[in-house]
C-alpha cells in the first residue's frame, strides 16, 4: 500500500482504453468533467466482489447526487461483466482489463500472491486521484469511506 500512497495520490489517473460490458470503449478522457469512483475488484460473482458491487449499486443515487460516476474494473471479459451487471442490477459500467495492464500500470499487486488487490480510487473532475481506499476484506467500507470523502469534497487529498 505504501507504493500506492506515494505513487498515485494527487497524480493524474493513468491513460487507459478498456471495453465495458457492452463492448464499448471507455478511456481516461471520460473521467474529465465529473468526479469518478473507480474500483478495482478481483472477480465477477465471487462472494466479496458481489457484496462490494451490490453496495456500490445500493448507493448509486448518492454518487449521482454528488455528480460522481462509478466504474468497476476487473480482468473478466465483457460477457462475464454483462452477466454480473444484469444478475445484480448494477447501474454503472464494468470495464474489462483482460490482460491486467491497467492493474499493473498502477502497481496494485496481488493479495497472497494470486488474488488481484481490491483498491478504490476517487478521481476529481480534472482527472487527478484525490483519495484511495485499499482493503481486500472490508468490502463494504470501500463505499462508506468513498462517500464520506466525496461529501466533504475536501481540497485535502486523503488515503487509507
mmCIF file with all atom_site columns, C-alpha atoms in Angstrom:
data_model
loop_
_atom_site.group_PDB
_atom_site.id
_atom_site.type_symbol
_atom_site.label_atom_id
_atom_site.label_alt_id
_atom_site.label_comp_id
_atom_site.label_asym_id
_atom_site.label_entity_id
_atom_site.label_seq_id
_atom_site.pdbx_PDB_ins_code
_atom_site.Cartn_x
_atom_site.Cartn_y
_atom_site.Cartn_z
_atom_site.occupancy
_atom_site.B_iso_or_equiv
_atom_site.pdbx_formal_charge
_atom_site.auth_seq_id
_atom_site.auth_comp_id
_atom_site.auth_asym_id
_atom_site.auth_atom_id
_atom_site.pdbx_PDB_model_num
ATOM 1   C CA . UNK A 1 1   ? 0.000   0.000   0.000   1.00 0.00 ? 1   UNK A CA 1
ATOM 2   C CA . UNK A 1 2   ? 2.869   2.422   0.648   1.00 0.00 ? 2   UNK A CA 1
ATOM 3   C CA . UNK A 1 3   ? 3.733   2.346   -3.032  1.00 0.00 ? 3   UNK A CA 1
ATOM 4   C CA . UNK A 1 4   ? 0.133   3.214   -3.882  1.00 0.00 ? 4   UNK A CA 1
ATOM 5   C CA . UNK A 1 5   ? 0.157   6.070   -1.368  1.00 0.00 ? 5   UNK A CA 1
ATOM 6   C CA . UNK A 1 6   ? 3.371   7.604   -2.622  1.00 0.00 ? 6   UNK A CA 1
ATOM 7   C CA . UNK A 1 7   ? 2.846   6.899   -6.277  1.00 0.00 ? 7   UNK A CA 1
ATOM 8   C CA . UNK A 1 8   ? -0.725  7.887   -7.069  1.00 0.00 ? 8   UNK A CA 1
ATOM 9   C CA . UNK A 1 9   ? -2.236  10.385  -4.665  1.00 0.00 ? 9   UNK A CA 1
ATOM 10  C CA . UNK A 1 10  ? -2.543  13.810  -6.356  1.00 0.00 ? 10  UNK A CA 1
ATOM 11  C CA . UNK A 1 11  ? -1.344  12.331  -9.653  1.00 0.00 ? 11  UNK A CA 1
ATOM 12  C CA . UNK A 1 12  ? -3.370  12.156  -12.857 1.00 0.00 ? 12  UNK A CA 1
ATOM 13  C CA . UNK A 1 13  ? -5.172  8.846   -13.309 1.00 0.00 ? 13  UNK A CA 1
ATOM 14  C CA . UNK A 1 14  ? -3.186  6.964   -15.973 1.00 0.00 ? 14  UNK A CA 1
ATOM 15  C CA . UNK A 1 15  ? -4.265  6.725   -19.575 1.00 0.00 ? 15  UNK A CA 1
ATOM 16  C CA . UNK A 1 16  ? -6.394  3.707   -20.413 1.00 0.00 ? 16  UNK A CA 1
ATOM 17  C CA . UNK A 1 17  ? -8.727  2.433   -23.085 1.00 0.00 ? 17  UNK A CA 1
ATOM 18  C CA . UNK A 1 18  ? -10.872 -0.514  -21.971 1.00 0.00 ? 18  UNK A CA 1
ATOM 19  C CA . UNK A 1 19  ? -14.131 -2.073  -23.109 1.00 0.00 ? 19  UNK A CA 1
ATOM 20  C CA . UNK A 1 20  ? -17.242 -2.138  -20.972 1.00 0.00 ? 20  UNK A CA 1
ATOM 21  C CA . UNK A 1 21  ? -19.929 -4.790  -20.576 1.00 0.00 ? 21  UNK A CA 1
ATOM 22  C CA . UNK A 1 22  ? -21.485 -3.745  -23.908 1.00 0.00 ? 22  UNK A CA 1
ATOM 23  C CA . UNK A 1 23  ? -18.204 -3.821  -25.830 1.00 0.00 ? 23  UNK A CA 1
ATOM 24  C CA . UNK A 1 24  ? -17.947 -0.014  -25.961 1.00 0.00 ? 24  UNK A CA 1
ATOM 25  C CA . UNK A 1 25  ? -14.512 1.521   -25.484 1.00 0.00 ? 25  UNK A CA 1
ATOM 26  C CA . UNK A 1 26  ? -14.124 3.768   -22.444 1.00 0.00 ? 26  UNK A CA 1
ATOM 27  C CA . UNK A 1 27  ? -10.967 5.817   -21.913 1.00 0.00 ? 27  UNK A CA 1
ATOM 28  C CA . UNK A 1 28  ? -9.479  8.041   -19.247 1.00 0.00 ? 28  UNK A CA 1
ATOM 29  C CA . UNK A 1 29  ? -10.876 11.084  -21.089 1.00 0.00 ? 29  UNK A CA 1
ATOM 30  C CA . UNK A 1 30  ? -14.343 10.015  -19.906 1.00 0.00 ? 30  UNK A CA 1
ATOM 31  C CA . UNK A 1 31  ? -13.208 10.925  -16.387 1.00 0.00 ? 31  UNK A CA 1
ATOM 32  C CA . UNK A 1 32  ? -12.932 14.628  -17.196 1.00 0.00 ? 32  UNK A CA 1
ATOM 33  C CA . UNK A 1 33  ? -15.765 16.907  -16.097 1.00 0.00 ? 33  UNK A CA 1
ATOM 34  C CA . UNK A 1 34  ? -17.116 14.987  -13.112 1.00 0.00 ? 34  UNK A CA 1
ATOM 35  C CA . UNK A 1 35  ? -15.814 13.121  -10.113 1.00 0.00 ? 35  UNK A CA 1
ATOM 36  C CA . UNK A 1 36  ? -15.267 9.396   -10.611 1.00 0.00 ? 36  UNK A CA 1
ATOM 37  C CA . UNK A 1 37  ? -15.058 6.416   -8.300  1.00 0.00 ? 37  UNK A CA 1
ATOM 38  C CA . UNK A 1 38  ? -13.021 3.664   -9.918  1.00 0.00 ? 38  UNK A CA 1
ATOM 39  C CA . UNK A 1 39  ? -12.920 0.411   -8.031  1.00 0.00 ? 39  UNK A CA 1
ATOM 40  C CA . UNK A 1 40  ? -10.670 -2.498  -8.940  1.00 0.00 ? 40  UNK A CA 1
ATOM 41  C CA . UNK A 1 41  ? -12.075 -5.826  -7.836  1.00 0.00 ? 41  UNK A CA 1
ATOM 42  C CA . UNK A 1 42  ? -10.776 -9.389  -8.248  1.00 0.00 ? 42  UNK A CA 1
ATOM 43  C CA . UNK A 1 43  ? -13.571 -11.352 -9.948  1.00 0.00 ? 43  UNK A CA 1
ATOM 44  C CA . UNK A 1 44  ? -17.175 -11.179 -11.127 1.00 0.00 ? 44  UNK A CA 1
ATOM 45  C CA . UNK A 1 45  ? -19.620 -13.170 -8.975  1.00 0.00 ? 45  UNK A CA 1
ATOM 46  C CA . UNK A 1 46  ? -17.166 -14.023 -6.212  1.00 0.00 ? 46  UNK A CA 1
ATOM 47  C CA . UNK A 1 47  ? -18.685 -13.508 -2.743  1.00 0.00 ? 47  UNK A CA 1
ATOM 48  C CA . UNK A 1 48  ? -16.709 -10.417 -1.698  1.00 0.00 ? 48  UNK A CA 1
ATOM 49  C CA . UNK A 1 49  ? -16.880 -8.796  -5.122  1.00 0.00 ? 49  UNK A CA 1
ATOM 50  C CA . UNK A 1 50  ? -20.630 -9.340  -5.329  1.00 0.00 ? 50  UNK A CA 1
ATOM 51  C CA . UNK A 1 51  ? -21.120 -7.655  -1.947  1.00 0.00 ? 51  UNK A CA 1
ATOM 52  C CA . UNK A 1 52  ? -18.869 -4.763  -2.965  1.00 0.00 ? 52  UNK A CA 1
ATOM 53  C CA . UNK A 1 53  ? -20.574 -4.283  -6.346  1.00 0.00 ? 53  UNK A CA 1
ATOM 54  C CA . UNK A 1 54  ? -24.056 -4.517  -4.813  1.00 0.00 ? 54  UNK A CA 1
ATOM 55  C CA . UNK A 1 55  ? -23.123 -1.955  -2.163  1.00 0.00 ? 55  UNK A CA 1
ATOM 56  C CA . UNK A 1 56  ? -21.956 0.479   -4.849  1.00 0.00 ? 56  UNK A CA 1
ATOM 57  C CA . UNK A 1 57  ? -25.291 -0.154  -6.614  1.00 0.00 ? 57  UNK A CA 1
ATOM 58  C CA . UNK A 1 58  ? -27.287 0.417   -3.421  1.00 0.00 ? 58  UNK A CA 1
ATOM 59  C CA . UNK A 1 59  ? -25.716 3.859   -3.016  1.00 0.00 ? 59  UNK A CA 1
ATOM 60  C CA . UNK A 1 60  ? -25.627 4.746   -6.719  1.00 0.00 ? 60  UNK A CA 1
ATOM 61  C CA . UNK A 1 61  ? -28.131 7.588   -6.294  1.00 0.00 ? 61  UNK A CA 1
ATOM 62  C CA . UNK A 1 62  ? -25.903 9.103   -3.603  1.00 0.00 ? 62  UNK A CA 1
ATOM 63  C CA . UNK A 1 63  ? -22.971 9.098   -6.021  1.00 0.00 ? 63  UNK A CA 1
ATOM 64  C CA . UNK A 1 64  ? -25.121 10.576  -8.785  1.00 0.00 ? 64  UNK A CA 1
ATOM 65  C CA . UNK A 1 65  ? -26.311 13.349  -6.447  1.00 0.00 ? 65  UNK A CA 1
ATOM 66  C CA . UNK A 1 66  ? -22.647 14.230  -5.901  1.00 0.00 ? 66  UNK A CA 1
ATOM 67  C CA . UNK A 1 67  ? -22.074 14.418  -9.701  1.00 0.00 ? 67  UNK A CA 1
ATOM 68  C CA . UNK A 1 68  ? -19.912 11.323  -9.465  1.00 0.00 ? 68  UNK A CA 1
ATOM 69  C CA . UNK A 1 69  ? -19.750 8.351   -11.808 1.00 0.00 ? 69  UNK A CA 1
ATOM 70  C CA . UNK A 1 70  ? -18.922 4.836   -10.607 1.00 0.00 ? 70  UNK A CA 1
ATOM 71  C CA . UNK A 1 71  ? -16.804 2.449   -12.677 1.00 0.00 ? 71  UNK A CA 1
ATOM 72  C CA . UNK A 1 72  ? -15.738 -1.088  -11.751 1.00 0.00 ? 72  UNK A CA 1
ATOM 73  C CA . UNK A 1 73  ? -12.669 -2.750  -13.275 1.00 0.00 ? 73  UNK A CA 1
ATOM 74  C CA . UNK A 1 74  ? -11.554 -6.387  -13.260 1.00 0.00 ? 74  UNK A CA 1
ATOM 75  C CA . UNK A 1 75  ? -9.877  -8.788  -15.661 1.00 0.00 ? 75  UNK A CA 1
ATOM 76  C CA . UNK A 1 76  ? -13.073 -10.607 -16.677 1.00 0.00 ? 76  UNK A CA 1
ATOM 77  C CA . UNK A 1 77  ? -14.354 -10.171 -20.229 1.00 0.00 ? 77  UNK A CA 1
ATOM 78  C CA . UNK A 1 78  ? -17.362 -8.257  -21.489 1.00 0.00 ? 78  UNK A CA 1
ATOM 79  C CA . UNK A 1 79  ? -19.722 -11.258 -21.382 1.00 0.00 ? 79  UNK A CA 1
ATOM 80  C CA . UNK A 1 80  ? -18.884 -12.020 -17.768 1.00 0.00 ? 80  UNK A CA 1
ATOM 81  C CA . UNK A 1 81  ? -19.324 -8.344  -16.873 1.00 0.00 ? 81  UNK A CA 1
ATOM 82  C CA . UNK A 1 82  ? -22.683 -8.161  -18.673 1.00 0.00 ? 82  UNK A CA 1
ATOM 83  C CA . UNK A 1 83  ? -23.955 -11.227 -16.820 1.00 0.00 ? 83  UNK A CA 1
ATOM 84  C CA . UNK A 1 84  ? -22.656 -9.889  -13.490 1.00 0.00 ? 84  UNK A CA 1
ATOM 85  C CA . UNK A 1 85  ? -24.234 -6.499  -14.175 1.00 0.00 ? 85  UNK A CA 1
ATOM 86  C CA . UNK A 1 86  ? -27.607 -7.995  -15.128 1.00 0.00 ? 86  UNK A CA 1
ATOM 87  C CA . UNK A 1 87  ? -27.702 -10.573 -12.326 1.00 0.00 ? 87  UNK A CA 1
ATOM 88  C CA . UNK A 1 88  ? -27.077 -7.917  -9.669  1.00 0.00 ? 88  UNK A CA 1
ATOM 89  C CA . UNK A 1 89  ? -28.749 -4.915  -11.338 1.00 0.00 ? 89  UNK A CA 1
ATOM 90  C CA . UNK A 1 90  ? -25.579 -2.835  -11.326 1.00 0.00 ? 90  UNK A CA 1
ATOM 91  C CA . UNK A 1 91  ? -26.342 0.667   -12.675 1.00 0.00 ? 91  UNK A CA 1
ATOM 92  C CA . UNK A 1 92  ? -22.755 1.504   -13.623 1.00 0.00 ? 92  UNK A CA 1
ATOM 93  C CA . UNK A 1 93  ? -20.148 0.373   -16.144 1.00 0.00 ? 93  UNK A CA 1
ATOM 94  C CA . UNK A 1 94  ? -17.795 -2.544  -15.615 1.00 0.00 ? 94  UNK A CA 1
ATOM 95  C CA . UNK A 1 95  ? -14.583 -2.328  -17.609 1.00 0.00 ? 95  UNK A CA 1
ATOM 96  C CA . UNK A 1 96  ? -12.562 -5.286  -18.787 1.00 0.00 ? 96  UNK A CA 1
ATOM 97  C CA . UNK A 1 97  ? -8.827  -5.098  -18.080 1.00 0.00 ? 97  UNK A CA 1
ATOM 98  C CA . UNK A 1 98  ? -8.334  -8.551  -19.637 1.00 0.00 ? 98  UNK A CA 1
ATOM 99  C CA . UNK A 1 99  ? -4.559  -8.556  -19.549 1.00 0.00 ? 99  UNK A CA 1
ATOM 100 C CA . UNK A 1 100 ? -4.435  -6.636  -16.242 1.00 0.00 ? 100 UNK A CA 1
ATOM 101 C CA . UNK A 1 101 ? -2.427  -3.903  -17.991 1.00 0.00 ? 101 UNK A CA 1
ATOM 102 C CA . UNK A 1 102 ? -4.006  -1.032  -16.035 1.00 0.00 ? 102 UNK A CA 1
ATOM 103 C CA . UNK A 1 103 ? -3.748  -3.032  -12.808 1.00 0.00 ? 103 UNK A CA 1
ATOM 104 C CA . UNK A 1 104 ? -0.015  -3.479  -13.467 1.00 0.00 ? 104 UNK A CA 1
ATOM 105 C CA . UNK A 1 105 ? 0.464   0.150   -14.560 1.00 0.00 ? 105 UNK A CA 1
ATOM 106 C CA . UNK A 1 106 ? -0.948  1.223   -11.223 1.00 0.00 ? 106 UNK A CA 1
ATOM 107 C CA . UNK A 1 107 ? 1.233   -1.338  -9.410  1.00 0.00 ? 107 UNK A CA 1
ATOM 108 C CA . UNK A 1 108 ? -1.696  -2.594  -7.366  1.00 0.00 ? 108 UNK A CA 1
ATOM 109 C CA . UNK A 1 109 ? -0.232  -6.035  -6.823  1.00 0.00 ? 109 UNK A CA 1
ATOM 110 C CA . UNK A 1 110 ? -1.928  -9.146  -5.501  1.00 0.00 ? 110 UNK A CA 1
ATOM 111 C CA . UNK A 1 111 ? -3.037  -10.486 -2.147  1.00 0.00 ? 111 UNK A CA 1
ATOM 112 C CA . UNK A 1 112 ? -1.454  -13.827 -1.195  1.00 0.00 ? 112 UNK A CA 1
ATOM 113 C CA . UNK A 1 113 ? 0.439   -13.647 -4.481  1.00 0.00 ? 113 UNK A CA 1
ATOM 114 C CA . UNK A 1 114 ? -2.530  -14.516 -6.704  1.00 0.00 ? 114 UNK A CA 1
ATOM 115 C CA . UNK A 1 115 ? -5.693  -12.508 -5.878  1.00 0.00 ? 115 UNK A CA 1
ATOM 116 C CA . UNK A 1 116 ? -5.794  -9.098  -7.608  1.00 0.00 ? 116 UNK A CA 1
ATOM 117 C CA . UNK A 1 117 ? -5.976  -6.357  -4.991  1.00 0.00 ? 117 UNK A CA 1
ATOM 118 C CA . UNK A 1 118 ? -9.236  -4.577  -4.237  1.00 0.00 ? 118 UNK A CA 1
ATOM 119 C CA . UNK A 1 119 ? -8.493  -0.840  -4.438  1.00 0.00 ? 119 UNK A CA 1
ATOM 120 C CA . UNK A 1 120 ? -10.840 2.120   -4.925  1.00 0.00 ? 120 UNK A CA 1
ATOM 121 C CA . UNK A 1 121 ? -9.766  5.476   -6.332  1.00 0.00 ? 121 UNK A CA 1
ATOM 122 C CA . UNK A 1 122 ? -11.610 8.788   -6.243  1.00 0.00 ? 122 UNK A CA 1
ATOM 123 C CA . UNK A 1 123 ? -10.681 10.933  -9.226  1.00 0.00 ? 123 UNK A CA 1
ATOM 124 C CA . UNK A 1 124 ? -11.612 14.622  -9.404  1.00 0.00 ? 124 UNK A CA 1
ATOM 125 C CA . UNK A 1 125 ? -13.188 16.374  -12.376 1.00 0.00 ? 125 UNK A CA 1
ATOM 126 C CA . UNK A 1 126 ? -9.757  17.186  -13.819 1.00 0.00 ? 126 UNK A CA 1
ATOM 127 C CA . UNK A 1 127 ? -8.614  13.544  -13.735 1.00 0.00 ? 127 UNK A CA 1
ATOM 128 C CA . UNK A 1 128 ? -6.436  13.670  -10.599 1.00 0.00 ? 128 UNK A CA 1
ATOM 129 C CA . UNK A 1 129 ? -6.546  10.984  -7.915  1.00 0.00 ? 129 UNK A CA 1
ATOM 130 C CA . UNK A 1 130 ? -7.706  12.553  -4.646  1.00 0.00 ? 130 UNK A CA 1
ATOM 131 C CA . UNK A 1 131 ? -8.480  9.576   -2.430  1.00 0.00 ? 131 UNK A CA 1
ATOM 132 C CA . UNK A 1 132 ? -7.536  5.906   -2.293  1.00 0.00 ? 132 UNK A CA 1
ATOM 133 C CA . UNK A 1 133 ? -9.028  3.145   -0.180  1.00 0.00 ? 133 UNK A CA 1
ATOM 134 C CA . UNK A 1 134 ? -7.332  -0.245  -0.167  1.00 0.00 ? 134 UNK A CA 1
ATOM 135 C CA . UNK A 1 135 ? -8.814  -3.238  1.636   1.00 0.00 ? 135 UNK A CA 1
ATOM 136 C CA . UNK A 1 136 ? -9.165  -6.751  0.324   1.00 0.00 ? 136 UNK A CA 1
ATOM 137 C CA . UNK A 1 137 ? -11.616 -7.818  3.004   1.00 0.00 ? 137 UNK A CA 1
ATOM 138 C CA . UNK A 1 138 ? -13.549 -4.719  4.198   1.00 0.00 ? 138 UNK A CA 1
ATOM 139 C CA . UNK A 1 139 ? -15.611 -4.723  1.010   1.00 0.00 ? 139 UNK A CA 1
ATOM 140 C CA . UNK A 1 140 ? -18.477 -2.506  2.201   1.00 0.00 ? 140 UNK A CA 1
ATOM 141 C CA . UNK A 1 141 ? -16.071 0.095   3.565   1.00 0.00 ? 141 UNK A CA 1
ATOM 142 C CA . UNK A 1 142 ? -14.992 0.927   0.018   1.00 0.00 ? 142 UNK A CA 1
ATOM 143 C CA . UNK A 1 143 ? -18.387 2.579   -0.418  1.00 0.00 ? 143 UNK A CA 1
ATOM 144 C CA . UNK A 1 144 ? -18.754 4.187   3.017   1.00 0.00 ? 144 UNK A CA 1
ATOM 145 C CA . UNK A 1 145 ? -15.238 5.624   3.041   1.00 0.00 ? 145 UNK A CA 1
ATOM 146 C CA . UNK A 1 146 ? -15.530 6.984   -0.500  1.00 0.00 ? 146 UNK A CA 1
ATOM 147 C CA . UNK A 1 147 ? -18.948 8.548   0.145   1.00 0.00 ? 147 UNK A CA 1
ATOM 148 C CA . UNK A 1 148 ? -17.662 10.201  3.311   1.00 0.00 ? 148 UNK A CA 1
ATOM 149 C CA . UNK A 1 149 ? -14.740 11.660  1.370   1.00 0.00 ? 149 UNK A CA 1
ATOM 150 C CA . UNK A 1 150 ? -16.909 12.832  -1.525  1.00 0.00 ? 150 UNK A CA 1
ATOM 151 C CA . UNK A 1 151 ? -19.356 14.536  0.806   1.00 0.00 ? 151 UNK A CA 1
ATOM 152 C CA . UNK A 1 152 ? -16.576 16.751  2.098   1.00 0.00 ? 152 UNK A CA 1
ATOM 153 C CA . UNK A 1 153 ? -15.049 17.273  -1.386  1.00 0.00 ? 153 UNK A CA 1
ATOM 154 C CA . UNK A 1 154 ? -12.108 18.497  0.596   1.00 0.00 ? 154 UNK A CA 1
ATOM 155 C CA . UNK A 1 155 ? -9.139  20.093  -1.115  1.00 0.00 ? 155 UNK A CA 1
ATOM 156 C CA . UNK A 1 156 ? -7.038  17.949  1.165   1.00 0.00 ? 156 UNK A CA 1
ATOM 157 C CA . UNK A 1 157 ? -6.385  14.641  -0.550  1.00 0.00 ? 157 UNK A CA 1
ATOM 158 C CA . UNK A 1 158 ? -6.559  11.547  1.621   1.00 0.00 ? 158 UNK A CA 1
ATOM 159 C CA . UNK A 1 159 ? -5.597  7.926   1.526   1.00 0.00 ? 159 UNK A CA 1
ATOM 160 C CA . UNK A 1 160 ? -6.375  4.950   3.753   1.00 0.00 ? 160 UNK A CA 1
#
